[in-house]
Amino acid sequence: MSGGVENAEEAKAAKRRGSAKHRGSAKRGRADLAVTAAQAAAFRLARHRLTGNAESADSVADVVRASAGIQAQVQSSAEMAIWTRRRITTREDVRRALWETRDLVKTSAMRNTLHVIPARDFAVYIAAMRPSSMAMLARWHARIGATPQQVQALVETIVDSVADGPRTQQELIARAKKRSGVAIRKWLDHAWSGVRPAVIEGAIVYGPPRGPAATFVRADAWLGPQRAPSLEAARTELLRRFLAAFGPATAHDFSKWSGLSMRDARAAVDAARGELLQVSVDGAPGLIRSADARALKASELDPDAVRLLGPFDSFLLAHATKEHLVAARDYKRVYRPQGWISAVVLRGGRIIGVWTARATARTIAIEVELFGRANAAVRRAIARDVEEMSAFLEAATMARFV
């Protein structure tokens, strides 16, 4: 099937690797594989292209795919996240992949949050997330007396409105109000994203910006036809993508990352059980794809490797608990109120500080606030990573420790 579900041969191979012994031990909770937290950290860093010099030969879309999507409610942060994983990338490369070659697409995905995903995977992400996301919207609509039929009529109006080209949200809402009942008009007056039902349905996606305003286009016209997978197939594939990027992880982690209920997350795990292994990470349980067991076991962490991640980086958003990333005393300096995620400094896969960018007349100062003392070698590594940002930010950059 087109649209991104892994090919049949790979799926069959994964199932063969998930032998009866593995399936039995997974159900009983006995670990098939024991690894250290350092190995798990090294595996995740490598999957996100956050090791070495990140001069990946992969395309922009390949890098996004390997990270199971890039969170994109702030476009500049999404662009930086891709550059962090592929240092030869420019902002123009990302925008070209979104608006010209259309290898990437911007839409609502996990947690009902904007993401950049590979265009060829669009049908998988939409099919996996649509029921739970629409159910959440339905609860909001019910409070104002809007019926499902009215919401569907709204979606159809929005789709009709982009038939002749991109439209801004303001333009779409103005047209929708003319055809909607009182309840929908009331919701459109106050909703922060009145076109969200049509986005969640997969009927429209984000199009090229018009100045500071986002536009929307018809998904089928913009991306071409994609065969929709079944709900079970889509969620199983979403789980595969998640574990390939963030494993070892639990069903609870998958639920938190995706926004699916625990019931739905467990169902996806059960559907994929034959291709999964139970892993013990320093005694803590987790799951990994059988196909990734050898890479996980062979992973070696460089405890001194430094990498700066921008705000809202997807690497920080996968697991329900964050002890493997940041000390409890520093948690709120990274995961801040109103869902704000700080830009951070990683050393050996753990967060040792946060940073902000301050533009001056001639340079961009990257102000680094470390959580504890750092030796001269760590500071030099941070300064080198900051210096590399200059090409991406198109301005001279300098590290300033505060």
Short mmCIF file of C-alpha atoms in Angstrom, two decimals:
data_model
loop_
_atom_site.label_atom_id
_atom_site.label_comp_id
_atom_site.label_asym_id
_atom_site.label_seq_id
_atom_site.Cartn_x
_atom_site.Cartn_y
_atom_site.Cartn_z
CA MET A 1 0.00 0.00 0.00
CA SER A 2 1.19 3.52 -0.68
CA GLY A 3 1.46 6.11 2.06
CA GLY A 4 4.04 4.50 4.29
CA VAL A 5 3.07 1.21 5.93
CA GLU A 6 6.26 -0.86 5.98
CA ASN A 7 6.60 -3.25 3.11
CA ALA A 8 5.33 -6.77 3.44
CA GLU A 9 8.74 -8.39 3.36
CA GLU A 10 10.04 -6.34 6.29
CA ALA A 11 6.89 -7.02 8.29
CA LYS A 12 7.16 -10.76 7.61
CA ALA A 13 10.82 -10.76 8.62
CA ALA A 14 9.98 -8.96 11.85
CA LYS A 15 7.30 -11.53 12.63
CA ARG A 16 9.72 -14.37 11.99
CA ARG A 17 12.15 -12.77 14.40
CA GLY A 18 9.34 -12.57 16.95
CA SER A 19 9.41 -16.31 17.64
CA ALA A 20 6.97 -18.19 19.81
CA LYS A 21 9.46 -17.98 22.66
CA HIS A 22 9.58 -14.21 22.38
CA ARG A 23 5.85 -13.88 22.15
CA GLY A 24 5.37 -16.02 25.22
CA SER A 25 7.93 -14.21 27.32
CA ALA A 26 6.49 -10.83 26.27
CA LYS A 27 3.08 -11.80 27.53
CA ARG A 28 4.49 -13.02 30.82
CA GLY A 29 6.54 -9.85 31.23
CA ARG A 30 9.92 -11.64 31.25
CA ALA A 31 12.62 -9.64 29.48
CA ASP A 32 14.01 -11.02 26.23
CA LEU A 33 16.90 -8.58 26.31
CA ALA A 34 18.70 -6.69 29.08
CA VAL A 35 20.49 -3.43 28.32
CA THR A 36 21.78 -0.46 30.26
CA ALA A 37 20.33 3.02 30.32
CA ALA A 38 23.46 4.16 28.48
CA GLN A 39 22.77 1.71 25.64
CA ALA A 40 19.16 2.87 25.42
CA ALA A 41 20.26 6.51 25.32
CA ALA A 42 22.84 5.79 22.63
CA PHE A 43 20.26 3.95 20.52
CA ARG A 44 17.78 6.84 20.67
CA LEU A 45 20.42 9.45 19.91
CA ALA A 46 21.60 7.49 16.89
CA ARG A 47 18.07 7.03 15.56
CA HIS A 48 17.54 10.79 15.76
CA ARG A 49 20.84 11.47 13.97
CA LEU A 50 22.12 13.23 17.11
CA THR A 51 25.51 11.53 17.13
CA GLY A 52 28.68 12.16 15.17
CA ASN A 53 28.77 15.17 12.89
CA ALA A 54 25.16 14.69 11.70
CA GLU A 55 26.26 15.14 8.06
CA SER A 56 23.61 12.64 7.04
CA ALA A 57 23.41 11.36 3.49
CA ASP A 58 19.69 10.90 4.10
CA SER A 59 17.20 13.32 2.58
CA VAL A 60 15.30 15.83 4.67
CA ALA A 61 12.23 13.56 4.50
CA ASP A 62 14.27 10.53 5.60
CA VAL A 63 15.52 12.38 8.67
CA VAL A 64 11.98 13.44 9.60
CA ARG A 65 10.78 9.87 9.12
CA ALA A 66 13.53 8.47 11.35
CA SER A 67 12.39 10.84 14.13
CA ALA A 68 8.72 9.73 13.79
CA GLY A 69 7.78 13.28 12.80
CA ILE A 70 8.96 16.70 13.95
CA GLN A 71 6.79 18.84 16.20
CA ALA A 72 5.99 22.06 14.33
CA GLN A 73 3.67 24.40 16.16
CA VAL A 74 6.59 26.85 15.84
CA GLN A 75 7.88 26.65 12.27
CA SER A 76 11.35 27.97 13.07
CA SER A 77 11.77 25.34 15.79
CA ALA A 78 10.81 22.59 13.36
CA GLU A 79 13.37 23.87 10.88
CA MET A 80 16.06 23.90 13.55
CA ALA A 81 15.14 20.37 14.67
CA ILE A 82 15.71 19.11 11.14
CA TRP A 83 18.99 21.01 10.83
CA THR A 84 20.15 19.59 14.16
CA ARG A 85 19.77 16.10 12.69
CA ARG A 86 21.19 16.96 9.25
CA ARG A 87 23.71 19.78 9.47
CA ILE A 88 23.86 20.38 5.73
CA THR A 89 20.20 21.45 5.79
CA THR A 90 19.16 25.07 5.29
CA ARG A 91 15.87 26.72 6.14
CA GLU A 92 15.24 26.93 2.41
CA ASP A 93 15.72 23.16 2.09
CA VAL A 94 12.93 22.56 4.61
CA ARG A 95 10.62 25.07 3.00
CA ARG A 96 11.31 23.63 -0.44
CA ALA A 97 10.47 20.15 0.82
CA LEU A 98 7.21 21.49 2.25
CA TRP A 99 6.00 23.84 -0.45
CA GLU A 100 7.74 22.85 -3.69
CA THR A 101 8.76 19.20 -3.89
CA ARG A 102 6.11 18.33 -1.27
CA ASP A 103 8.24 15.58 0.25
CA LEU A 104 7.10 16.86 3.64
CA VAL A 105 3.67 17.93 4.81
CA LYS A 106 2.55 19.98 7.79
CA THR A 107 -0.57 18.77 9.56
CA SER A 108 -2.10 17.86 12.90
CA ALA A 109 -0.79 14.54 14.17
CA MET A 110 0.28 13.22 17.57
CA ARG A 111 -1.36 14.82 20.58
CA ASN A 112 -3.50 16.86 18.17
CA THR A 113 -0.39 19.03 17.68
CA LEU A 114 1.10 20.35 14.47
CA HIS A 115 3.87 18.18 13.06
CA VAL A 116 5.96 17.96 9.92
CA ILE A 117 5.82 14.41 8.57
CA PRO A 118 6.90 12.73 5.32
CA ALA A 119 4.24 13.24 2.71
CA ARG A 120 4.29 9.58 1.75
CA ASP A 121 3.24 8.68 5.32
CA PHE A 122 0.34 11.13 5.46
CA ALA A 123 -2.43 8.53 5.20
CA VAL A 124 -0.91 6.46 8.03
CA TYR A 125 -0.71 9.34 10.51
CA ILE A 126 -4.18 10.63 9.66
CA ALA A 127 -5.81 7.19 9.89
CA ALA A 128 -4.07 6.43 13.19
CA MET A 129 -5.00 9.70 14.90
CA ARG A 130 -8.32 10.71 13.33
CA PRO A 131 -10.79 8.84 15.62
CA SER A 132 -9.30 10.00 18.93
CA SER A 133 -8.69 13.55 17.74
CA MET A 134 -12.19 13.91 16.32
CA ALA A 135 -13.65 12.45 19.52
CA MET A 136 -11.91 15.18 21.48
CA LEU A 137 -13.29 17.86 19.17
CA ALA A 138 -16.74 16.28 19.40
CA ARG A 139 -16.72 16.81 23.16
CA TRP A 140 -15.97 20.49 22.63
CA HIS A 141 -18.66 20.80 19.98
CA ALA A 142 -21.24 19.08 22.19
CA ARG A 143 -20.80 21.77 24.84
CA ILE A 144 -22.02 24.41 22.41
CA GLY A 145 -24.77 22.26 20.91
CA ALA A 146 -23.11 21.54 17.56
CA THR A 147 -24.08 18.20 16.04
CA PRO A 148 -21.77 15.83 14.12
CA GLN A 149 -23.76 16.61 10.99
CA GLN A 150 -23.05 20.31 11.39
CA VAL A 151 -19.36 19.66 11.88
CA GLN A 152 -19.26 17.49 8.76
CA ALA A 153 -21.00 20.26 6.83
CA LEU A 154 -18.33 22.65 8.08
CA VAL A 155 -15.59 20.33 6.81
CA GLU A 156 -17.28 20.09 3.39
CA THR A 157 -17.58 23.87 3.19
CA ILE A 158 -13.90 24.32 3.98
CA VAL A 159 -12.87 21.72 1.41
CA ASP A 160 -15.05 23.41 -1.23
CA SER A 161 -13.45 26.74 -0.35
CA VAL A 162 -9.93 25.56 -1.19
CA ALA A 163 -10.95 23.89 -4.45
CA ASP A 164 -9.53 26.78 -6.47
CA GLY A 165 -6.32 27.27 -4.47
CA PRO A 166 -4.83 28.07 -1.06
CA ARG A 167 -6.88 30.03 1.45
CA THR A 168 -5.97 31.52 4.81
CA GLN A 169 -7.81 30.48 7.94
CA GLN A 170 -9.46 33.89 8.11
CA GLU A 171 -10.79 33.47 4.58
CA LEU A 172 -12.03 29.95 5.27
CA ILE A 173 -13.79 30.92 8.49
CA ALA A 174 -15.49 33.87 6.79
CA ARG A 175 -16.87 31.56 4.12
CA ALA A 176 -17.86 28.88 6.62
CA LYS A 177 -19.83 31.34 8.75
CA LYS A 178 -22.06 32.16 5.81
CA ARG A 179 -23.17 28.52 5.56
CA SER A 180 -23.14 27.46 9.22
CA GLY A 181 -25.75 27.39 11.94
CA VAL A 182 -25.65 29.37 15.17
CA ALA A 183 -23.71 26.75 17.17
CA ILE A 184 -20.91 26.41 14.61
CA ARG A 185 -20.71 30.17 14.11
CA LYS A 186 -20.35 30.57 17.87
CA TRP A 187 -17.56 28.01 17.93
CA LEU A 188 -15.81 29.66 14.96
CA ASP A 189 -15.86 32.98 16.81
CA HIS A 190 -13.88 31.55 19.72
CA ALA A 191 -11.95 28.53 18.44
CA TRP A 192 -8.21 29.09 18.12
CA SER A 193 -8.25 26.91 15.00
CA GLY A 194 -11.63 26.82 13.38
CA VAL A 195 -10.40 24.74 10.47
CA ARG A 196 -9.01 22.01 12.74
CA PRO A 197 -11.82 19.47 12.00
CA ALA A 198 -10.93 19.53 8.31
CA VAL A 199 -7.22 19.16 9.14
CA ILE A 200 -7.83 16.22 11.48
CA GLU A 201 -10.02 14.54 8.87
CA GLY A 202 -7.12 14.74 6.45
CA ALA A 203 -9.17 16.80 4.03
CA ILE A 204 -6.83 19.80 4.05
CA VAL A 205 -3.18 20.40 4.96
CA TYR A 206 -1.04 23.45 5.44
CA GLY A 207 -0.03 25.17 2.22
CA PRO A 208 2.57 27.82 1.40
CA PRO A 209 2.42 30.77 3.81
CA ARG A 210 1.10 34.08 2.55
CA GLY A 211 3.27 36.55 4.36
CA PRO A 212 2.80 35.87 8.08
CA ALA A 213 -0.46 33.97 7.50
CA ALA A 214 -0.70 30.20 7.03
CA THR A 215 -2.74 28.89 4.14
CA PHE A 216 -4.53 25.60 3.60
CA VAL A 217 -4.89 23.41 0.52
CA ARG A 218 -6.82 20.29 -0.41
CA ALA A 219 -4.83 17.28 0.73
CA ASP A 220 -5.70 15.06 -2.23
CA ALA A 221 -4.82 17.75 -4.77
CA TRP A 222 -1.63 18.76 -2.94
CA LEU A 223 -0.24 15.29 -2.17
CA GLY A 224 -1.96 13.07 -4.69
CA PRO A 225 -4.11 10.05 -3.79
CA GLN A 226 -3.04 7.77 -0.94
CA ARG A 227 -4.75 4.55 -0.02
CA ALA A 228 -6.00 4.76 3.55
CA PRO A 229 -4.91 1.87 5.79
CA SER A 230 -7.24 0.27 8.30
CA LEU A 231 -7.27 1.74 11.79
CA GLU A 232 -5.42 -1.25 13.24
CA ALA A 233 -2.79 -1.22 10.50
CA ALA A 234 -2.24 2.53 10.89
CA ARG A 235 -1.85 2.40 14.67
CA THR A 236 0.43 -0.62 14.47
CA GLU A 237 2.60 1.26 12.01
CA LEU A 238 2.59 4.35 14.22
CA LEU A 239 3.81 2.16 17.09
CA ARG A 240 6.59 0.80 14.88
CA ARG A 241 7.70 4.34 14.02
CA PHE A 242 7.60 5.33 17.68
CA LEU A 243 9.66 2.38 18.89
CA ALA A 244 12.14 2.70 16.04
CA ALA A 245 12.83 6.30 17.12
CA PHE A 246 12.29 6.19 20.88
CA GLY A 247 12.53 2.59 22.06
CA PRO A 248 12.83 1.01 24.47
CA ALA A 249 9.50 2.40 25.61
CA THR A 250 6.25 1.25 27.18
CA ALA A 251 2.63 1.31 26.07
CA HIS A 252 2.19 4.18 28.53
CA ASP A 253 4.93 6.11 26.74
CA PHE A 254 3.27 5.43 23.39
CA SER A 255 -0.03 6.70 24.77
CA LYS A 256 1.53 9.92 26.06
CA TRP A 257 3.51 10.55 22.88
CA SER A 258 0.65 9.84 20.48
CA GLY A 259 -2.31 11.14 22.44
CA LEU A 260 -4.10 7.79 22.11
CA SER A 261 -5.89 6.37 25.12
CA MET A 262 -4.16 3.64 27.09
CA ARG A 263 -6.75 1.21 25.77
CA ASP A 264 -5.88 2.09 22.18
CA ALA A 265 -2.15 2.08 22.91
CA ARG A 266 -2.34 -1.40 24.43
CA ALA A 267 -4.37 -2.60 21.46
CA ALA A 268 -1.62 -1.42 19.11
CA VAL A 269 0.98 -3.24 21.21
CA ASP A 270 -1.12 -6.41 21.17
CA ALA A 271 -1.51 -6.19 17.39
CA ALA A 272 2.26 -5.93 16.96
CA ARG A 273 3.17 -8.39 19.70
CA GLY A 274 4.74 -10.90 17.32
CA GLU A 275 7.39 -8.40 16.18
CA LEU A 276 8.25 -6.91 19.60
CA LEU A 277 10.65 -7.86 22.37
CA GLN A 278 10.46 -7.13 26.08
CA VAL A 279 13.53 -5.22 27.21
CA SER A 280 14.92 -4.57 30.67
CA VAL A 281 16.67 -1.19 30.86
CA ASP A 282 18.65 -1.38 34.09
CA GLY A 283 15.67 -3.31 35.47
CA ALA A 284 12.93 -1.06 34.05
CA PRO A 285 10.59 -2.68 31.50
CA GLY A 286 10.22 -1.54 27.92
CA LEU A 287 9.49 -2.69 24.38
CA ILE A 288 11.60 -2.67 21.26
CA ARG A 289 11.06 -3.90 17.73
CA SER A 290 12.74 -7.25 17.20
CA ALA A 291 14.33 -5.72 14.11
CA ASP A 292 16.16 -3.21 16.35
CA ALA A 293 17.47 -5.61 19.00
CA ARG A 294 20.93 -6.00 17.49
CA ALA A 295 21.39 -2.24 17.05
CA LEU A 296 20.21 -1.60 20.62
CA LYS A 297 22.56 -4.18 22.07
CA ALA A 298 25.50 -2.81 20.08
CA SER A 299 24.84 0.84 20.98
CA GLU A 300 27.63 2.61 22.84
CA LEU A 301 27.16 6.00 24.49
CA ASP A 302 29.77 8.73 24.32
CA PRO A 303 29.24 10.28 27.77
CA ASP A 304 31.00 13.50 26.76
CA ALA A 305 29.25 14.12 23.43
CA VAL A 306 27.52 17.50 23.39
CA ARG A 307 24.54 18.47 21.26
CA LEU A 308 22.31 21.55 21.42
CA LEU A 309 18.60 21.04 20.65
CA GLY A 310 16.20 23.85 19.84
CA PRO A 311 12.86 24.63 21.52
CA PHE A 312 10.15 21.95 21.33
CA ASP A 313 12.56 19.34 20.00
CA SER A 314 10.75 16.04 19.44
CA PHE A 315 13.56 14.08 21.12
CA LEU A 316 12.34 15.45 24.48
CA LEU A 317 8.68 14.53 24.07
CA ALA A 318 8.43 10.76 23.77
CA HIS A 319 8.46 9.24 27.25
CA ALA A 320 5.93 9.71 30.01
CA THR A 321 8.65 10.23 32.61
CA LYS A 322 11.82 12.21 31.99
CA GLU A 323 14.26 10.92 34.61
CA HIS A 324 16.48 9.49 31.87
CA LEU A 325 16.79 12.98 30.38
CA VAL A 326 16.86 15.49 33.22
CA ALA A 327 17.33 15.57 36.99
CA ALA A 328 14.12 16.15 38.94
CA ARG A 329 15.44 19.42 40.38
CA ASP A 330 15.87 20.84 36.86
CA TYR A 331 12.68 19.46 35.31
CA LYS A 332 10.72 22.70 35.38
CA ARG A 333 13.54 24.60 33.71
CA VAL A 334 13.03 22.40 30.64
CA TYR A 335 9.34 21.48 30.72
CA ARG A 336 7.79 24.84 31.45
CA PRO A 337 4.18 26.09 31.91
CA GLN A 338 1.70 26.22 29.00
CA GLY A 339 3.53 23.38 27.26
CA TRP A 340 6.69 25.37 26.51
CA ILE A 341 9.76 23.18 26.00
CA SER A 342 13.11 24.93 26.43
CA ALA A 343 16.05 24.69 24.07
CA VAL A 344 18.54 22.43 25.81
CA VAL A 345 22.15 21.28 25.98
CA LEU A 346 22.65 17.51 25.90
CA ARG A 347 25.75 15.80 27.19
CA GLY A 348 25.83 12.05 26.84
CA GLY A 349 22.09 12.07 26.18
CA ARG A 350 21.20 13.95 29.37
CA ILE A 351 20.16 17.58 29.69
CA ILE A 352 22.83 19.66 31.44
CA GLY A 353 21.49 23.13 30.64
CA VAL A 354 19.17 25.34 28.62
CA TRP A 355 19.85 28.08 26.11
CA THR A 356 18.20 31.06 24.45
CA ALA A 357 19.11 33.10 21.38
CA ARG A 358 19.57 36.86 21.74
CA ALA A 359 20.04 38.91 18.59
CA THR A 360 22.46 41.83 18.79
CA ALA A 361 23.46 44.33 16.15
CA ARG A 362 26.07 42.06 14.58
CA THR A 363 25.69 38.60 16.05
CA ILE A 364 23.30 36.15 17.64
CA ALA A 365 24.35 35.38 21.18
CA ILE A 366 23.44 31.88 22.34
CA GLU A 367 23.08 32.34 26.08
CA VAL A 368 23.78 29.05 27.81
CA GLU A 369 22.66 28.42 31.38
CA LEU A 370 24.21 25.22 32.70
CA PHE A 371 22.61 23.38 35.60
CA GLY A 372 25.95 22.66 37.26
CA ARG A 373 29.65 23.05 36.81
CA ALA A 374 31.16 22.03 33.50
CA ASN A 375 34.82 21.62 32.68
CA ALA A 376 36.63 23.48 29.93
CA ALA A 377 36.23 20.63 27.45
CA VAL A 378 32.42 20.69 27.76
CA ARG A 379 32.34 24.46 27.34
CA ARG A 380 34.50 24.21 24.24
CA ALA A 381 32.18 21.55 22.81
CA ILE A 382 29.17 23.78 23.43
CA ALA A 383 30.93 26.71 21.77
CA ARG A 384 31.70 24.55 18.71
CA ASP A 385 28.07 23.50 18.39
CA VAL A 386 26.98 27.13 18.72
CA GLU A 387 29.46 28.14 16.03
CA GLU A 388 27.93 25.59 13.65
CA MET A 389 24.56 27.29 14.05
CA SER A 390 25.84 30.34 12.18
CA ALA A 391 25.37 28.73 8.77
CA PHE A 392 21.79 27.74 9.57
CA LEU A 393 20.85 31.05 11.25
CA GLU A 394 22.69 33.01 8.54
CA ALA A 395 24.38 35.18 11.15
CA ALA A 396 27.50 35.00 13.26
CA THR A 397 26.81 33.11 16.48
CA MET A 398 28.71 33.08 19.75
CA ALA A 399 28.23 31.18 23.01
CA ARG A 400 27.74 33.22 26.16
CA PHE A 401 27.61 31.36 29.47
CA VAL A 402 25.29 33.00 31.97
#
